[in-house]
């Protein structure tokens, strides 16, 4: 199906920030229970993770993941169901309990015993009751304290200077990132609020709203959406999903260690046009007939839309142009299993979407290696928090799934995107 045959498509003219998301997975075996699991996490910092149920029909005993079996990777924090320990820049540790800073945290190990984390004289201590402990098992993972350093499955928990978590808006207000895509504002007296009023470099007065829904800037007098503005020598940019970027780098939680930087977001302070614009208008999907899509895409749409319906999210649709893009990407994955393409420029996967003639402002990609059916791949992705986030992104409107076999393995590529199209009837 050709979009141009359906509608005379107009692109919303705006200073628009495109967002690209990606996650990959290696399918170790088919999951027995594809139920949503909020504790599922990707195991690799390059977003390629292994998924396995780990259970057996013959032996109901839990299997502990031993340190020696895990490749050594560093991480910046460990989240024990909302109680988080961070490695901080000073070379020691700090704690957060349910979003608030604290002097220590309590964790229940797999035996149901309370484990206490605290700092004594700047050194990390772990105690089981009043007795010092060198480690414990948490959800089958080994947590160890060796020579004053914390390890999670042999991965050292250490500070990575790849992100920052707060930014000083003015002398009176600072915005802090409390979780990925969630913010709060602190005034000079240390009090927290969800909004404040500031003046940007041109003198315009803007109202900043920063809460669990994201970061939003609106002109106090004109009501326009300020998705980019300048404070001092810095360019502040917020996307349509209300994520805040400072000079092109995302404001992320303290201790966050994801090094991915969106290659499509490039800030040149000398070329930025600091003009406010009307917020984007949701005109609905340009095409919803699913005409001409592959059987594989149609099957995946059924699984995805069933889950999205549980969360009252709008359904997604198929496009034959997107089928062509995902087919290209699936074949490329056999050459390079990554979200960048196997060319000299290491281009983003999003260039395949654009080359198919699709204009977009938000996109996502899930990749997988292994698996023998659409259902098996879906179960693996929906059981992974990172991959599930793309499938359940409420902004997405279109989806496509393709696979490619190189004679040894099956490679799977799922593409999702949203457009800026304003569908109107085509003139005869």
XYZ file of N, CA and C in Angstrom, residues 15 200-208 215-230 236-240 244 274-279:
114
model
N 9.926 22.689 14.218
C 11.250 22.305 14.690
C 11.048 21.079 15.540
N 13.865 32.793 29.603
C 14.950 32.248 28.789
C 15.731 33.399 28.166
N 16.740 33.080 27.346
C 17.720 34.086 26.944
C 17.144 35.245 26.142
N 16.023 35.023 25.441
C 15.439 36.115 24.666
C 14.558 37.020 25.509
N 14.376 36.644 26.781
C 13.550 37.438 27.672
C 12.125 36.944 27.800
N 11.766 35.935 27.022
C 10.411 35.384 27.109
C 10.218 34.666 28.444
N 9.044 34.857 29.024
C 8.720 34.177 30.275
C 8.056 32.847 29.949
N 8.617 31.778 30.481
C 8.061 30.460 30.207
C 7.798 29.734 31.518
N 6.755 28.919 31.491
C 6.405 28.097 32.646
C 6.945 26.695 32.420
N 7.741 26.218 33.375
C 8.314 24.880 33.311
C 7.467 23.948 34.174
N 9.042 16.559 31.095
C 9.460 17.963 31.184
C 8.754 18.726 30.073
N 8.079 19.823 30.438
C 7.275 20.581 29.475
C 7.496 22.070 29.707
N 7.722 22.806 28.609
C 7.931 24.254 28.703
C 6.885 24.964 27.848
N 6.165 25.906 28.451
C 5.084 26.604 27.768
C 5.202 28.107 27.997
N 5.027 28.880 26.942
C 5.079 30.331 27.068
C 3.975 30.838 27.967
N 4.324 31.637 28.962
C 3.311 32.113 29.908
C 2.326 33.051 29.236
N 2.795 33.854 28.282
C 1.938 34.829 27.632
C 1.333 34.320 26.327
N 2.085 33.521 25.565
C 1.593 33.095 24.256
C 1.037 31.674 24.244
N 1.302 30.871 25.298
C 0.771 29.514 25.357
C 1.394 28.541 24.387
N 2.498 28.945 23.757
C 3.153 28.079 22.786
C 4.082 27.082 23.463
N 4.334 25.981 22.785
C 5.203 24.911 23.286
C 6.660 25.254 22.961
N 7.471 25.503 23.986
C 8.889 25.807 23.785
C 9.671 24.491 23.861
N 9.817 23.832 22.699
C 10.537 22.564 22.742
C 12.045 22.782 22.642
N 12.476 24.008 22.390
C 13.904 24.314 22.425
C 14.079 25.773 22.838
N 14.956 26.003 23.789
C 15.255 27.369 24.212
C 16.640 27.396 24.848
N 17.139 28.606 25.037
C 18.500 28.772 25.540
C 18.484 29.350 26.950
N 18.469 23.957 25.771
C 17.566 22.993 26.386
C 16.540 22.570 25.351
N 16.336 21.280 25.242
C 15.458 20.747 24.221
C 14.592 19.661 24.832
N 13.287 19.747 24.593
C 12.391 18.701 25.087
C 11.611 18.141 23.920
N 11.554 16.830 23.837
C 10.914 16.148 22.723
C 9.411 16.120 22.917
N 8.712 15.585 21.882
C 7.257 15.484 21.989
C 6.853 14.498 23.083
N 13.868 15.612 28.495
C 14.722 16.792 28.492
C 16.144 16.458 28.055
N 15.433 29.461 17.651
C 14.717 29.430 18.930
C 13.330 30.039 18.766
N 12.488 29.344 18.023
C 11.133 29.813 17.799
C 10.146 28.831 18.404
N 9.240 29.305 19.252
C 8.220 28.406 19.797
C 7.245 27.991 18.704
N 6.513 26.902 18.930
C 5.594 26.404 17.916
C 4.355 25.825 18.582
N 3.371 25.580 17.755
C 2.174 24.924 18.258
C 2.512 23.478 18.618
N 1.959 22.958 19.715
C 2.177 21.550 20.051
C 1.657 20.651 18.933
